[in-house]
Short mmCIF file of C-alpha atoms in Angstrom, two decimals:
data_model
loop_
_atom_site.label_atom_id
_atom_site.label_comp_id
_atom_site.label_asym_id
_atom_site.label_seq_id
_atom_site.Cartn_x
_atom_site.Cartn_y
_atom_site.Cartn_z
CA ARG M 1 -61.98 26.48 5.72
CA LYS M 2 -59.30 25.22 3.41
CA THR M 3 -60.10 22.69 0.72
CA VAL M 4 -58.40 19.52 -0.49
CA LEU M 5 -59.42 18.57 -4.04
CA PHE M 6 -59.55 15.27 -5.90
CA PHE M 7 -60.61 15.45 -9.53
CA GLY M 8 -60.87 12.59 -11.95
CA ARG M 9 -62.79 9.44 -12.70
CA LEU M 10 -64.29 7.66 -9.72
CA GLU M 11 -62.93 4.18 -10.38
CA PRO M 12 -60.98 1.76 -8.16
CA ARG M 13 -57.52 2.32 -9.67
CA LYS M 14 -57.73 6.07 -8.96
CA GLY M 15 -57.42 5.37 -5.22
CA ILE M 16 -60.75 6.83 -4.12
CA ALA M 17 -61.14 4.24 -1.34
CA VAL M 18 -57.63 5.08 -0.09
CA LEU M 19 -58.47 8.79 -0.09
CA ILE M 20 -61.67 8.22 1.88
CA ARG M 21 -59.78 6.08 4.45
CA ALA M 22 -57.17 8.85 4.76
CA TRP M 23 -59.95 11.42 5.26
CA ASP M 24 -61.51 9.23 7.96
CA LEU M 25 -58.14 9.12 9.76
CA LEU M 26 -57.95 12.92 9.72
CA ALA M 27 -61.61 13.40 10.70
CA MET M 28 -61.31 10.98 13.64
CA GLY M 29 -58.06 12.59 14.80
CA LEU M 30 -56.10 9.35 14.34
CA VAL M 31 -53.77 11.41 12.17
CA PRO M 32 -53.79 14.80 13.87
CA LEU M 33 -53.80 18.11 12.10
CA PRO M 34 -51.33 20.74 13.29
CA ARG M 35 -52.35 22.72 16.34
CA GLY M 36 -54.82 25.47 15.47
CA VAL M 37 -55.67 24.05 12.03
CA ALA M 38 -59.37 23.39 11.45
CA MET M 39 -60.43 20.24 9.65
CA PRO M 40 -60.32 21.06 5.94
CA ARG M 41 -63.06 20.16 3.49
CA LEU M 42 -62.49 17.43 0.92
CA VAL M 43 -64.03 18.01 -2.50
CA ILE M 44 -64.22 14.96 -4.73
CA ALA M 45 -64.99 16.11 -8.27
CA GLY M 46 -65.76 13.37 -10.72
CA SER M 47 -68.15 10.71 -11.88
CA GLY M 48 -67.93 6.97 -12.19
CA GLU M 49 -68.68 3.61 -10.69
CA LEU M 50 -67.50 4.57 -7.18
CA GLU M 51 -69.97 7.44 -6.77
CA PRO M 52 -71.98 5.35 -4.25
CA LEU M 53 -68.83 4.98 -2.10
CA VAL M 54 -68.26 8.75 -2.20
CA LYS M 55 -71.90 9.53 -1.43
CA ALA M 56 -71.87 7.10 1.52
CA ALA M 57 -68.74 8.78 2.90
CA GLN M 58 -70.37 12.19 2.43
CA GLU M 59 -73.43 11.04 4.38
CA ARG M 60 -71.23 9.59 7.15
CA LEU M 61 -68.87 12.57 7.46
CA GLY M 62 -71.30 15.32 6.51
CA PRO M 63 -71.22 17.67 3.53
CA ALA M 64 -69.13 20.21 5.46
CA SER M 65 -66.31 17.65 5.64
CA LEU M 66 -66.71 15.89 2.28
CA CYS M 67 -68.43 17.31 -0.76
CA HIS M 68 -69.03 15.45 -4.02
CA VAL M 69 -69.25 17.40 -7.27
CA PRO M 70 -70.11 15.58 -10.51
CA ALA M 71 -67.39 15.76 -13.16
CA PRO M 72 -66.90 19.49 -13.78
CA ASP M 73 -66.39 21.17 -17.13
CA ARG M 74 -63.12 23.07 -17.77
CA ALA M 75 -64.36 26.30 -16.21
CA GLY M 76 -65.69 24.42 -13.19
CA LEU M 77 -62.38 22.63 -12.73
CA ARG M 78 -60.47 25.92 -12.92
CA ALA M 79 -62.75 27.35 -10.21
CA LEU M 80 -62.23 24.29 -7.99
CA LEU M 81 -58.47 24.47 -8.42
CA ALA M 82 -58.49 28.20 -7.66
CA GLU M 83 -60.09 27.60 -4.27
CA ALA M 84 -58.13 24.43 -3.39
CA HIS M 85 -55.29 24.56 -0.90
CA LEU M 86 -54.09 21.11 -1.99
CA ALA M 87 -54.93 18.55 -4.63
CA VAL M 88 -54.60 14.81 -4.15
CA ALA M 89 -54.01 12.09 -6.74
CA PRO M 90 -53.86 8.73 -4.94
CA ALA M 91 -54.03 6.53 -8.08
CA LEU M 92 -52.82 3.03 -7.30
CA TYR M 93 -51.48 2.04 -10.73
CA GLY M 94 -52.05 2.40 -14.45
CA GLU M 95 -51.00 6.02 -14.85
CA SER M 96 -48.80 6.74 -17.85
CA PHE M 97 -48.28 10.43 -17.14
CA GLY M 98 -50.67 12.31 -14.90
CA ILE M 99 -52.28 15.24 -16.67
CA VAL M 100 -54.22 15.93 -13.46
CA LEU M 101 -50.91 16.62 -11.74
CA ALA M 102 -49.78 19.07 -14.43
CA GLU M 103 -53.15 20.86 -14.36
CA ALA M 104 -53.08 21.29 -10.59
CA LEU M 105 -49.43 22.32 -10.50
CA ALA M 106 -49.99 24.88 -13.27
CA SER M 107 -52.72 26.45 -11.15
CA GLY M 108 -50.32 26.78 -8.22
CA THR M 109 -52.02 24.04 -6.22
CA PRO M 110 -49.52 21.62 -4.66
CA VAL M 111 -50.40 17.98 -5.37
CA ILE M 112 -49.90 15.02 -3.06
CA ALA M 113 -49.68 12.00 -5.33
CA ALA M 114 -49.19 8.27 -5.10
CA ALA M 115 -45.75 7.15 -6.23
CA ASN M 116 -47.04 5.08 -9.14
CA ALA M 117 -45.04 4.57 -12.33
CA GLY M 118 -46.57 7.52 -14.20
CA TYR M 119 -46.70 10.06 -11.40
CA VAL M 120 -43.06 9.71 -10.35
CA ASN M 121 -42.10 11.03 -13.80
CA VAL M 122 -44.03 14.25 -13.16
CA MET M 123 -43.33 14.76 -9.46
CA THR M 124 -39.58 15.28 -9.73
CA GLY M 125 -37.24 17.55 -7.78
CA PRO M 126 -39.12 19.16 -4.88
CA GLY M 127 -42.23 17.29 -6.01
CA GLU M 128 -40.72 14.00 -4.84
CA ALA M 129 -41.46 15.11 -1.27
CA LEU M 130 -45.18 15.08 -2.15
CA LEU M 131 -45.25 11.41 -3.14
CA VAL M 132 -46.73 8.70 -0.91
CA PRO M 133 -46.75 4.92 -1.34
CA PRO M 134 -49.74 3.80 -3.44
CA GLY M 135 -52.52 2.43 -1.26
CA ASP M 136 -51.14 3.85 2.01
CA ALA M 137 -54.02 5.83 3.53
CA GLU M 138 -52.08 6.75 6.66
CA ALA M 139 -49.14 8.13 4.67
CA LEU M 140 -51.58 10.15 2.56
CA ALA M 141 -53.29 11.54 5.67
CA ARG M 142 -49.94 12.43 7.26
CA LYS M 143 -48.75 14.21 4.10
CA ILE M 144 -52.00 16.21 3.92
CA SER M 145 -51.63 17.18 7.59
CA SER M 146 -47.99 18.21 7.14
CA LEU M 147 -48.82 20.64 4.34
CA PHE M 148 -51.48 22.35 6.42
CA GLY M 149 -48.94 23.05 9.13
CA ASP M 150 -46.26 24.80 7.10
CA GLY M 151 -47.37 27.87 5.14
CA THR M 152 -43.84 28.67 3.95
CA ARG M 153 -43.38 25.18 2.53
CA HIS M 154 -46.82 25.31 0.93
CA ALA M 155 -45.98 28.63 -0.78
CA ALA M 156 -42.63 27.29 -2.01
CA LEU M 157 -44.29 24.16 -3.43
CA SER M 158 -46.95 26.30 -5.07
CA ASP M 159 -44.30 28.43 -6.80
CA TRP M 160 -42.31 25.34 -7.79
CA GLY M 161 -45.43 23.70 -9.23
CA ARG M 162 -46.26 26.66 -11.48
CA ALA M 163 -42.72 26.76 -12.84
CA HIS M 164 -42.44 22.96 -13.14
CA ALA M 165 -45.72 22.65 -15.07
CA ARG M 166 -44.49 25.00 -17.81
CA GLN M 167 -42.39 22.19 -19.29
CA PHE M 168 -45.63 20.27 -20.01
CA ASP M 169 -47.31 23.22 -21.79
CA VAL M 170 -48.15 22.63 -25.44
CA ALA M 171 -45.84 25.51 -26.45
CA ALA M 172 -42.93 23.71 -24.79
CA MET M 173 -43.91 20.25 -26.07
CA ALA M 174 -44.69 21.15 -29.71
CA PRO M 175 -41.06 21.38 -30.88
CA ALA M 176 -40.33 17.91 -29.51
CA PHE M 177 -43.39 16.46 -31.28
CA GLU M 178 -42.40 18.21 -34.51
CA ALA M 179 -38.91 16.76 -34.25
CA VAL M 180 -40.34 13.25 -34.01
#
């Protein structure tokens, strides 16, 4: 089964409740997956005050549908990204940049992100098609479903993400910092 990954702090502004509502819509078939596509598994990797909400959703949906992993170390995060088909970043507000986006894109994992002030600066060009309105669980569920139905588009976004993330690499950023 394919995996959708969220990684980050489990706090209200990160959109965890929105993600869980979107997952419920997919699990109940209210937002259908493409024909022949099995329900993916959602992995929520992180720690924080909303862990009880995540654990309750895991109990309701079952660990085969939703799996919680405490905040991973760097190697653990790399392993999670390597097995993820998609990453999601539904943060509602308060993002100045979005390092989680750059990390996922660099790994070749397309990211569906909320169109908050910080994320729109990272998700440019083809990445704009992966943005959803902050707080819109149905739009998030529909975007997840659409990327499971189009392998060619997924591959193109994966290639774009790897190339796009290079501009955020320290080797690319260092000259600009030195100039300042």
